[in-house]
PDB file of C-alpha atoms in Angstrom:
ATOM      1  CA  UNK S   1     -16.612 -18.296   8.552  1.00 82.00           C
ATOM      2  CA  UNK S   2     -16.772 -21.043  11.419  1.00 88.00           C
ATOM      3  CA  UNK S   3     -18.288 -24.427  10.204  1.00 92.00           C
ATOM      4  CA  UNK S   4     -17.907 -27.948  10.831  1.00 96.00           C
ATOM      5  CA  UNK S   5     -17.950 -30.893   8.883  1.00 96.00           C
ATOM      6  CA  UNK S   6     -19.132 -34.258   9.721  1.00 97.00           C
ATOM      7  CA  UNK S   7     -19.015 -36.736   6.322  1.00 95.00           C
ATOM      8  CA  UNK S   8     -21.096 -39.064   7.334  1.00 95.00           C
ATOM      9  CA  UNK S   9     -24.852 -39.333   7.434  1.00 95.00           C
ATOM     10  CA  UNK S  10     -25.258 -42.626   9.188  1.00 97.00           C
ATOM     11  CA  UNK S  11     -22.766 -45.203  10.785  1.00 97.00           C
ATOM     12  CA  UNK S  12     -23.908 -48.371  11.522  1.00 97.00           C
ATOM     13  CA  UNK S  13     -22.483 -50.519  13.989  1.00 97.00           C
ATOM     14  CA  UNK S  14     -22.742 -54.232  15.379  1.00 97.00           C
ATOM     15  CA  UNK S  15     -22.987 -54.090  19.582  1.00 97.00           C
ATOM     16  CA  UNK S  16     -19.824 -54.846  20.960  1.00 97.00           C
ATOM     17  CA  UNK S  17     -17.865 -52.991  18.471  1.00 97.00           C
ATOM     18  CA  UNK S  18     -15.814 -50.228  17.779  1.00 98.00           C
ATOM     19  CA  UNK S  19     -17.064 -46.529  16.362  1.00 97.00           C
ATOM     20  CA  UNK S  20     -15.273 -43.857  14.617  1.00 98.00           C
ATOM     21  CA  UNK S  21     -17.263 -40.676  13.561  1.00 98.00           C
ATOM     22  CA  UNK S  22     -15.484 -38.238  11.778  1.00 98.00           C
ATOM     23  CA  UNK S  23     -15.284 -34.378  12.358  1.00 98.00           C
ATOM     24  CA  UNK S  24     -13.294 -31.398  11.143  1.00 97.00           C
ATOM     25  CA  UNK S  25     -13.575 -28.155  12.074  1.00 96.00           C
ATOM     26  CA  UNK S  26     -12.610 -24.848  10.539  1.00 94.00           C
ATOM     27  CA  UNK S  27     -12.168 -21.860  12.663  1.00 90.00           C
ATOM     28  CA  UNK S  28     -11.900 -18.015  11.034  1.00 86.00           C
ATOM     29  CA  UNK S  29     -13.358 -16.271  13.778  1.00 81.00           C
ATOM     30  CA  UNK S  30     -10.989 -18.167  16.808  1.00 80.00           C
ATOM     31  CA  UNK S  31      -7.536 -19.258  16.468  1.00 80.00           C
ATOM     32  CA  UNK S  32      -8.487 -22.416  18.759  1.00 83.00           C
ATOM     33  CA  UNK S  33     -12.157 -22.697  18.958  1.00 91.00           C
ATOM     34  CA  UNK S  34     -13.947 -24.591  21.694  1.00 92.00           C
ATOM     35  CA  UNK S  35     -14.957 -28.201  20.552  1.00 95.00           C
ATOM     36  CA  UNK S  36     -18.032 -30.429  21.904  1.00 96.00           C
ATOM     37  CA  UNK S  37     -19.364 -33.738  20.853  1.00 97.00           C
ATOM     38  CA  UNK S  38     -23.727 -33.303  21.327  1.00 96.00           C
ATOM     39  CA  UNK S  39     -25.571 -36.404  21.090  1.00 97.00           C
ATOM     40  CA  UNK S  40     -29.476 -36.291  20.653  1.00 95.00           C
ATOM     41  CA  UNK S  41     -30.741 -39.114  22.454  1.00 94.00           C
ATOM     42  CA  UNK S  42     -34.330 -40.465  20.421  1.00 91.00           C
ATOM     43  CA  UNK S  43     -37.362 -38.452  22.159  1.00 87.00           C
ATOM     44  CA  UNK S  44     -34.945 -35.979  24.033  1.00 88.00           C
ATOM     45  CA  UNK S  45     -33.031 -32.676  22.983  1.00 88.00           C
ATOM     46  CA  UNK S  46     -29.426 -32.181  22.433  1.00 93.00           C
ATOM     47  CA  UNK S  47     -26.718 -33.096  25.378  1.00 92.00           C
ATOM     48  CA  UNK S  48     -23.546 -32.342  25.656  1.00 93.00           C
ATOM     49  CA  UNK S  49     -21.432 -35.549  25.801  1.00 96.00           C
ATOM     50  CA  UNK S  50     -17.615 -33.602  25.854  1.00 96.00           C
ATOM     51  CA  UNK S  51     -15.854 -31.312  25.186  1.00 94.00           C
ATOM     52  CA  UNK S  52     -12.588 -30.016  24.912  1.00 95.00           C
ATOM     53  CA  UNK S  53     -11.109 -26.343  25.234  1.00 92.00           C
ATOM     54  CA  UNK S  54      -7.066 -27.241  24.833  1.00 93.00           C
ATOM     55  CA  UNK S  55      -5.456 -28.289  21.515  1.00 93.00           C
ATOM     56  CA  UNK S  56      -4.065 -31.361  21.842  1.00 95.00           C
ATOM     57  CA  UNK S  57      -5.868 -32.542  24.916  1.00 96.00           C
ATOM     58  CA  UNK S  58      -8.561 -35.640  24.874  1.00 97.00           C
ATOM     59  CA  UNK S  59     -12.209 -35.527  26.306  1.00 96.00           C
ATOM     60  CA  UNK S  60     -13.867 -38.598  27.074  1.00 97.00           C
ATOM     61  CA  UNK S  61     -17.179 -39.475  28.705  1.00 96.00           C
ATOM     62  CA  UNK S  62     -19.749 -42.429  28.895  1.00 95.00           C
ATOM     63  CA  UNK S  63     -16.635 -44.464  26.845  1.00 97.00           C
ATOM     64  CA  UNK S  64     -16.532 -42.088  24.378  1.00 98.00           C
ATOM     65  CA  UNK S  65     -13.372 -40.205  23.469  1.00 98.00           C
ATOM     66  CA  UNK S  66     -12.587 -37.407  21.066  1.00 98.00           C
ATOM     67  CA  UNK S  67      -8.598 -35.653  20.676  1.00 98.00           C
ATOM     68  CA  UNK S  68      -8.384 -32.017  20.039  1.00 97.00           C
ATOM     69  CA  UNK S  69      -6.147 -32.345  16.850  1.00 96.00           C
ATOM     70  CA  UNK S  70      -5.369 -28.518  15.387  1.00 94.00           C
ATOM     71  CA  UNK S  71      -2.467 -29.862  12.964  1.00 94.00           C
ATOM     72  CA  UNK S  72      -5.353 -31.788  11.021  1.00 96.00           C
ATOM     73  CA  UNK S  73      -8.081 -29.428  12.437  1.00 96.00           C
ATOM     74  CA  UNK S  74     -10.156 -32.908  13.209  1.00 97.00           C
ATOM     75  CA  UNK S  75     -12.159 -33.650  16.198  1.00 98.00           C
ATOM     76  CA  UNK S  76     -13.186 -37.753  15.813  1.00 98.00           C
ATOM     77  CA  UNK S  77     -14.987 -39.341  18.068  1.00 98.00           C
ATOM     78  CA  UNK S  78     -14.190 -42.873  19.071  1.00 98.00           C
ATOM     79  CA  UNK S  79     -15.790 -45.598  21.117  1.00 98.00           C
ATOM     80  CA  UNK S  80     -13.969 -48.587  21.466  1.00 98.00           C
ATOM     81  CA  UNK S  81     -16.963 -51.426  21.863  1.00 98.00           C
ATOM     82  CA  UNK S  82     -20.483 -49.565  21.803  1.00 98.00           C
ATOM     83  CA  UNK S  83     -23.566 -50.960  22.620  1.00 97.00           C
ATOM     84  CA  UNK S  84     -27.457 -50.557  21.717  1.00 96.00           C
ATOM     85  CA  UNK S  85     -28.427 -48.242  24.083  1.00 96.00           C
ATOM     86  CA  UNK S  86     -25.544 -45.480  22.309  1.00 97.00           C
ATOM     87  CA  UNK S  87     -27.930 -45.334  19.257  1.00 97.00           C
ATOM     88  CA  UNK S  88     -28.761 -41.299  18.624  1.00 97.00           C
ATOM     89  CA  UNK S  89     -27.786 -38.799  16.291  1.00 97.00           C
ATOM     90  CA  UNK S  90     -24.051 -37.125  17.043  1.00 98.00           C
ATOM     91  CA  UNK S  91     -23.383 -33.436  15.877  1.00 97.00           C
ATOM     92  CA  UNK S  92     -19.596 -32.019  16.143  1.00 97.00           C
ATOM     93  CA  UNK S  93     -19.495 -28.380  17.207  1.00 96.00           C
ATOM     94  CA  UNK S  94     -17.701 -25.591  18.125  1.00 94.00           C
ATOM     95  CA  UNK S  95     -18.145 -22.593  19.935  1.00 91.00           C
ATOM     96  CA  UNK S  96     -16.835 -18.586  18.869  1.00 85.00           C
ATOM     97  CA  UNK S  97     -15.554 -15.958  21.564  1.00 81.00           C
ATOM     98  CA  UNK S  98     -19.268 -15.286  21.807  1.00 80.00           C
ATOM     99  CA  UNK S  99     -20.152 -18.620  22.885  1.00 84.00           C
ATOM    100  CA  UNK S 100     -22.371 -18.739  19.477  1.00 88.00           C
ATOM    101  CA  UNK S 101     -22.065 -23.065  18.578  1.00 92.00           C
ATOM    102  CA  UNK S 102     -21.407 -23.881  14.911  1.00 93.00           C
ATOM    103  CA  UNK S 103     -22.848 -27.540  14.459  1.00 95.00           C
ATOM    104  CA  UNK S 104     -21.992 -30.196  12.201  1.00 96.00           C
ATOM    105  CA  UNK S 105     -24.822 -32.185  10.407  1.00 94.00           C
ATOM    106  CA  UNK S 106     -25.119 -34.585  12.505  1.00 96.00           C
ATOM    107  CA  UNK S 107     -24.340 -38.422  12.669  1.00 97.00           C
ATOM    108  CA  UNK S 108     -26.939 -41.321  13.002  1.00 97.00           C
ATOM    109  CA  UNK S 109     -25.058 -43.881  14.632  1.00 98.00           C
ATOM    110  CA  UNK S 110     -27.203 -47.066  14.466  1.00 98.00           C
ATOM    111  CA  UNK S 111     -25.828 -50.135  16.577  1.00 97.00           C
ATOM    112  CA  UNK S 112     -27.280 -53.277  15.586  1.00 96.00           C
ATOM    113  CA  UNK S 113     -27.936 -56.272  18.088  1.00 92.00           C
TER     114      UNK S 113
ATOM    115  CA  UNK Y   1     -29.670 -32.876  32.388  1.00 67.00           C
ATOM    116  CA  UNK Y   2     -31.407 -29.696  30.987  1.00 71.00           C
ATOM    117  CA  UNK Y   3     -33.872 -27.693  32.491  1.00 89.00           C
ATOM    118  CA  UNK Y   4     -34.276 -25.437  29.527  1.00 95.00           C
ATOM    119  CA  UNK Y   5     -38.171 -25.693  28.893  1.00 96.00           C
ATOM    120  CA  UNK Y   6     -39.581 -24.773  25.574  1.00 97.00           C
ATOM    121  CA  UNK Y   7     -43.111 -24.661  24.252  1.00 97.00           C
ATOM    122  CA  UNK Y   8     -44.824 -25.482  22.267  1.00 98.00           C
ATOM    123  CA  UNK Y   9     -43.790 -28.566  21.046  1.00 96.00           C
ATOM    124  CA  UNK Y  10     -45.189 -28.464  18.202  1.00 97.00           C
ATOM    125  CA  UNK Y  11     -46.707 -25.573  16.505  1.00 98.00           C
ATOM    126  CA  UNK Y  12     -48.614 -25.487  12.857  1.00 98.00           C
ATOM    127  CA  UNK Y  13     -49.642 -22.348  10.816  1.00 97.00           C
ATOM    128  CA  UNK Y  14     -50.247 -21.092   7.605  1.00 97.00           C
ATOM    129  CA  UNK Y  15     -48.441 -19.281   5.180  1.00 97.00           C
ATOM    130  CA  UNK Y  16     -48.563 -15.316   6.314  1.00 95.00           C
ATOM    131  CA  UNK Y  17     -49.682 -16.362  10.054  1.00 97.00           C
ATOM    132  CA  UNK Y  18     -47.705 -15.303  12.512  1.00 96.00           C
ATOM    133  CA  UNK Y  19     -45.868 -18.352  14.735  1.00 97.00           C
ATOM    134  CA  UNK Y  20     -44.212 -17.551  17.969  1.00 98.00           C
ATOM    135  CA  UNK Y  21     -42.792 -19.856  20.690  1.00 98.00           C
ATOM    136  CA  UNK Y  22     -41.389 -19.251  24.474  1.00 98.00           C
ATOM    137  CA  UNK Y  23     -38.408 -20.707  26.204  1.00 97.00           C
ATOM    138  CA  UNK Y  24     -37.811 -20.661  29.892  1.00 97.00           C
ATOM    139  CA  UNK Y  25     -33.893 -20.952  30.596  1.00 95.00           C
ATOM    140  CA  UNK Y  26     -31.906 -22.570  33.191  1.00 93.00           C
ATOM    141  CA  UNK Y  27     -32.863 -20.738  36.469  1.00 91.00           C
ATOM    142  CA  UNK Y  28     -29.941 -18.215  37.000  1.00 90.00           C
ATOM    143  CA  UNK Y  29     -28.872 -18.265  33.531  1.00 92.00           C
ATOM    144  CA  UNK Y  30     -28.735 -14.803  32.052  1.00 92.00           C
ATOM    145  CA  UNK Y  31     -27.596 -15.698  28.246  1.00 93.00           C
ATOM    146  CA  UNK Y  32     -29.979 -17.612  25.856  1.00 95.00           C
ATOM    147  CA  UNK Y  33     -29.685 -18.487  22.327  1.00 94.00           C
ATOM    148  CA  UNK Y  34     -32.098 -19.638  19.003  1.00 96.00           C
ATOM    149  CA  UNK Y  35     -30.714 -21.833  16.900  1.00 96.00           C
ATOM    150  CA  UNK Y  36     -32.898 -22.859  13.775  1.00 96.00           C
ATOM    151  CA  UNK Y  37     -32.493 -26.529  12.719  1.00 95.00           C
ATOM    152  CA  UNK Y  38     -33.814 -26.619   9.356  1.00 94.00           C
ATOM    153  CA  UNK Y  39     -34.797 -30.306   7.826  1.00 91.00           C
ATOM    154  CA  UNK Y  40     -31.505 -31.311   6.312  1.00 88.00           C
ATOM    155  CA  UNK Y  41     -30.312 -30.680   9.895  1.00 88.00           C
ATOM    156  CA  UNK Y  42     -28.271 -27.464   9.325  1.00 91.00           C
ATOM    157  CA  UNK Y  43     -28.019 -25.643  12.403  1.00 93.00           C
ATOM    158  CA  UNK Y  44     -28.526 -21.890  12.420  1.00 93.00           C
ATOM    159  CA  UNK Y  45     -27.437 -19.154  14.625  1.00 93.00           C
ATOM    160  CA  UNK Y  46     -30.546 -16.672  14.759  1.00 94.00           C
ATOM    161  CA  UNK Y  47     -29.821 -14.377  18.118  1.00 93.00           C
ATOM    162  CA  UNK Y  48     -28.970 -14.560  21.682  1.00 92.00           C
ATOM    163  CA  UNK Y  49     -29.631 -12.336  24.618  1.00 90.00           C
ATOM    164  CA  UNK Y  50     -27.868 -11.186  27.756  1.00 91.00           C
ATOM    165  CA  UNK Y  51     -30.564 -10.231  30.137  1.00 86.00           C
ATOM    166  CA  UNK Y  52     -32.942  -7.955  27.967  1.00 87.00           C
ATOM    167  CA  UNK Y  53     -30.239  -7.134  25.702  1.00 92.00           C
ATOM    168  CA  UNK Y  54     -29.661  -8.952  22.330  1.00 91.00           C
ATOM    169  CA  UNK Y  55     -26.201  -9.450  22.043  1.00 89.00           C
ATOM    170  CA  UNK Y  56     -26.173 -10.427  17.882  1.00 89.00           C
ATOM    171  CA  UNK Y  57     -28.676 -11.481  15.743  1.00 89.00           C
ATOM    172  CA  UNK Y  58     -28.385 -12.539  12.015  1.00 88.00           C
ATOM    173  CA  UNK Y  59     -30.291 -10.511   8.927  1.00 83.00           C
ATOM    174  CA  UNK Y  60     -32.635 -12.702   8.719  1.00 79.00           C
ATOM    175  CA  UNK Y  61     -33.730 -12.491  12.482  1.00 76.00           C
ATOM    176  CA  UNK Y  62     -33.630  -8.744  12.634  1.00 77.00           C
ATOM    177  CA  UNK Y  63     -36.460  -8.546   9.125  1.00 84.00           C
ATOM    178  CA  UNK Y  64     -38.698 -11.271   9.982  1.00 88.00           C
ATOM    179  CA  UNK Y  65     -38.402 -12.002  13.209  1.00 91.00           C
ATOM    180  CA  UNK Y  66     -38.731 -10.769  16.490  1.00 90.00           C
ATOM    181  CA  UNK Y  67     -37.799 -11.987  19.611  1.00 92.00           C
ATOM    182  CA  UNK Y  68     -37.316 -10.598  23.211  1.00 93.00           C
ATOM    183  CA  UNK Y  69     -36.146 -11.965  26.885  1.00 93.00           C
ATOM    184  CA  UNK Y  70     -38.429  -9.592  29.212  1.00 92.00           C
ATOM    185  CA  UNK Y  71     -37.539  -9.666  32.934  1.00 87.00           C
ATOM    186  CA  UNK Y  72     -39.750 -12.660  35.094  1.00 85.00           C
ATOM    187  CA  UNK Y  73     -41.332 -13.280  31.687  1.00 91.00           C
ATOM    188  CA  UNK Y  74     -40.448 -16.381  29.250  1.00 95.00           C
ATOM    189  CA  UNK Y  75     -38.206 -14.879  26.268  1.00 96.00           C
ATOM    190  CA  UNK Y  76     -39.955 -15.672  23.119  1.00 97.00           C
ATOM    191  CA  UNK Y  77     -39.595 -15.669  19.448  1.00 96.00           C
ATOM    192  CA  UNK Y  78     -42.023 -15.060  16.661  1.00 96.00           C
ATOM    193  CA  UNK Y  79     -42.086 -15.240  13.280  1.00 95.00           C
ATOM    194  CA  UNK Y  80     -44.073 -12.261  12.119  1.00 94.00           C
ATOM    195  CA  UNK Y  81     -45.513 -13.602   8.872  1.00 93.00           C
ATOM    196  CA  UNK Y  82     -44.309 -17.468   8.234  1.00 95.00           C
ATOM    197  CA  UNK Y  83     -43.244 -18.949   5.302  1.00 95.00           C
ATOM    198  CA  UNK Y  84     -43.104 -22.285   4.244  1.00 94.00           C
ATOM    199  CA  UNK Y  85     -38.864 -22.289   4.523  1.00 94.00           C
ATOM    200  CA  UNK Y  86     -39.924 -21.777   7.955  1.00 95.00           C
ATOM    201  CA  UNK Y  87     -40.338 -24.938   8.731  1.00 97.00           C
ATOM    202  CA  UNK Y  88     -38.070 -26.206  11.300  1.00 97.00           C
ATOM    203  CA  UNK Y  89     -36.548 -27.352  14.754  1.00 97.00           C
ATOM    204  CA  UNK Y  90     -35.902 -24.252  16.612  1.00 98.00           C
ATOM    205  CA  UNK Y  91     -33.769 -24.741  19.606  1.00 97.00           C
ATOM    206  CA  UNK Y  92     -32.937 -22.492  22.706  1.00 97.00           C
ATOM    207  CA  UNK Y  93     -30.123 -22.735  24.948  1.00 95.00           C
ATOM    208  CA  UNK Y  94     -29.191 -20.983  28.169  1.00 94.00           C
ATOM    209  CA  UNK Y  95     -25.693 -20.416  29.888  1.00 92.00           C
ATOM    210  CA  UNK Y  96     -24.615 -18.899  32.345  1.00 89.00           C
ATOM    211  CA  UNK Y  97     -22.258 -16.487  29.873  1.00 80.00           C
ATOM    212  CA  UNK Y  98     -21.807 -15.855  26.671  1.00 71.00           C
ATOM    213  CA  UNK Y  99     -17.731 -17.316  26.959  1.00 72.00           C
ATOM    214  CA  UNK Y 100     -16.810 -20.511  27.650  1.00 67.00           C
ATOM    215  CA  UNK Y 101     -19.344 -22.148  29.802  1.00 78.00           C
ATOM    216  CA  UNK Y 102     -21.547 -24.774  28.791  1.00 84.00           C
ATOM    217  CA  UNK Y 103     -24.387 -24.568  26.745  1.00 90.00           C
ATOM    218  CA  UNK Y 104     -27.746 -26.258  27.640  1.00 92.00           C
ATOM    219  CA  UNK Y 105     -30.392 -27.009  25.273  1.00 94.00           C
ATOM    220  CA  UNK Y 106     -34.208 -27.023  25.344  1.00 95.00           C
ATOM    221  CA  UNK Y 107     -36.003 -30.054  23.303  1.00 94.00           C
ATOM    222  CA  UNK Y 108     -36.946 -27.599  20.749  1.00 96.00           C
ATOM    223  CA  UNK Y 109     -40.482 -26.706  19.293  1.00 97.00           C
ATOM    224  CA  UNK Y 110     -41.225 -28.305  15.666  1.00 97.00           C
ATOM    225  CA  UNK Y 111     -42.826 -25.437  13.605  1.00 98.00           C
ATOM    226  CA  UNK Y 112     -44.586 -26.528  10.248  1.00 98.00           C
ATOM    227  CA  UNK Y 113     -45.583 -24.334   7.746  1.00 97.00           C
ATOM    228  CA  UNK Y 114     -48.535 -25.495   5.517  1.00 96.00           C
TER     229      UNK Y 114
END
């Protein structure tokens, strides 16, 4: 079936540096599945942050960036200096031909001061 | 941000009581979806709807569970007779179709099981 793997439970992060959370995907269902960052902000429910629906193309949004890669089937998402404020829970996803999301596990990024 | 409204919150009952919880979707939106979020944070696909119609729904949904998306009425989903593996985050989301549009998620309602 469709699943998604994210390997870490918690990253944490000094402000003002960079982030890498890692994501693969695997896709039965869908030769090239949809793929979304969500981020669940503390207190609120689950936003999309990006997404991407090309292989090989890059979404990006709020500073964040993530690279449709199908030759490693990985989906990483990077921020190059992040601050306090990008503190929340990240869960890699993708979406079947029926628009039904497989999340990952989810992420706790923690930035420290 | 989302205008997916869900409610309750939070909802507690006991073993063999029967739970049930309503979600308004994005005005205009005619697909909406559970999701179960279980406590290790494993999501779960449980059903969606287009209009009235359920679209797919897993085996667990279709025993247990019932759920429905009535016309000018909140859809809804209910547990018939909880158990404690119950316990959970369950999520719905609305779009606008059920391909390639975006998804938009309610805050959930946290159902425990005692």
């Amino acid at each position: 079936g469709d699943s998604v793997t994210q390997t870490e439970g918690q990253v944490t992060v000094s402000e003002s540096k960079s982030l890498i959370i890692n994501c693969t995907y695997s896709a039965t269902s869908i030769a090239y599945p949809n793929l979304f960052w969500y981020v669940r902000y503390p207190g609120e429910g689950l936003q999309l942050l990006l997404k991407v629906i090309t292989a090989g193309q890059k979404g990006s949004s709020r500073g964040f960036e993530a690279t449709y890669n199908k030759e490693t089937t990985s989906f990483h998402l990077q921020k190059a200096s992040v601050q306090e404020s990008d503190s929340a829970v990240y869960y890699c996803a993708l979406s079947d031909h029926n628009n039904r999301i497989f999340f990952g596990d989810g992420t706790q990024l923690v930035v420290k001061p | 941000n989302s205008k997916v409204i869900q409610t309750p919150r939070y909802l507690v009952k006991g073993q063999g009581q029967k739970a049930k919880m309503r979600c308004i979707p994005e005005k205009g939106h005619p697909v909406v979806f559970w999701y179960q979020q279980n406590k290790n944070n494993e999501f779960k696909f449980l059903i969606n709807f287009q209009n009235q119609e359920v679209l797919q729904q897993i085996d667990m949904t279709e025993k247990r569970f019932s759920a429905e998306c009535p016309s000018n009425s909140p859809c809804s989903l209910e547990i018939q007779s909880s158990e404690a593996g119950d316990s959970a985050l369950y999520l719905c989301a609305s779009s606008l179709n059920n391909a390639n549009t975006e998804v938009f998620f309610g805050k959930g309602t946290r159902l425990t099981v005692v």
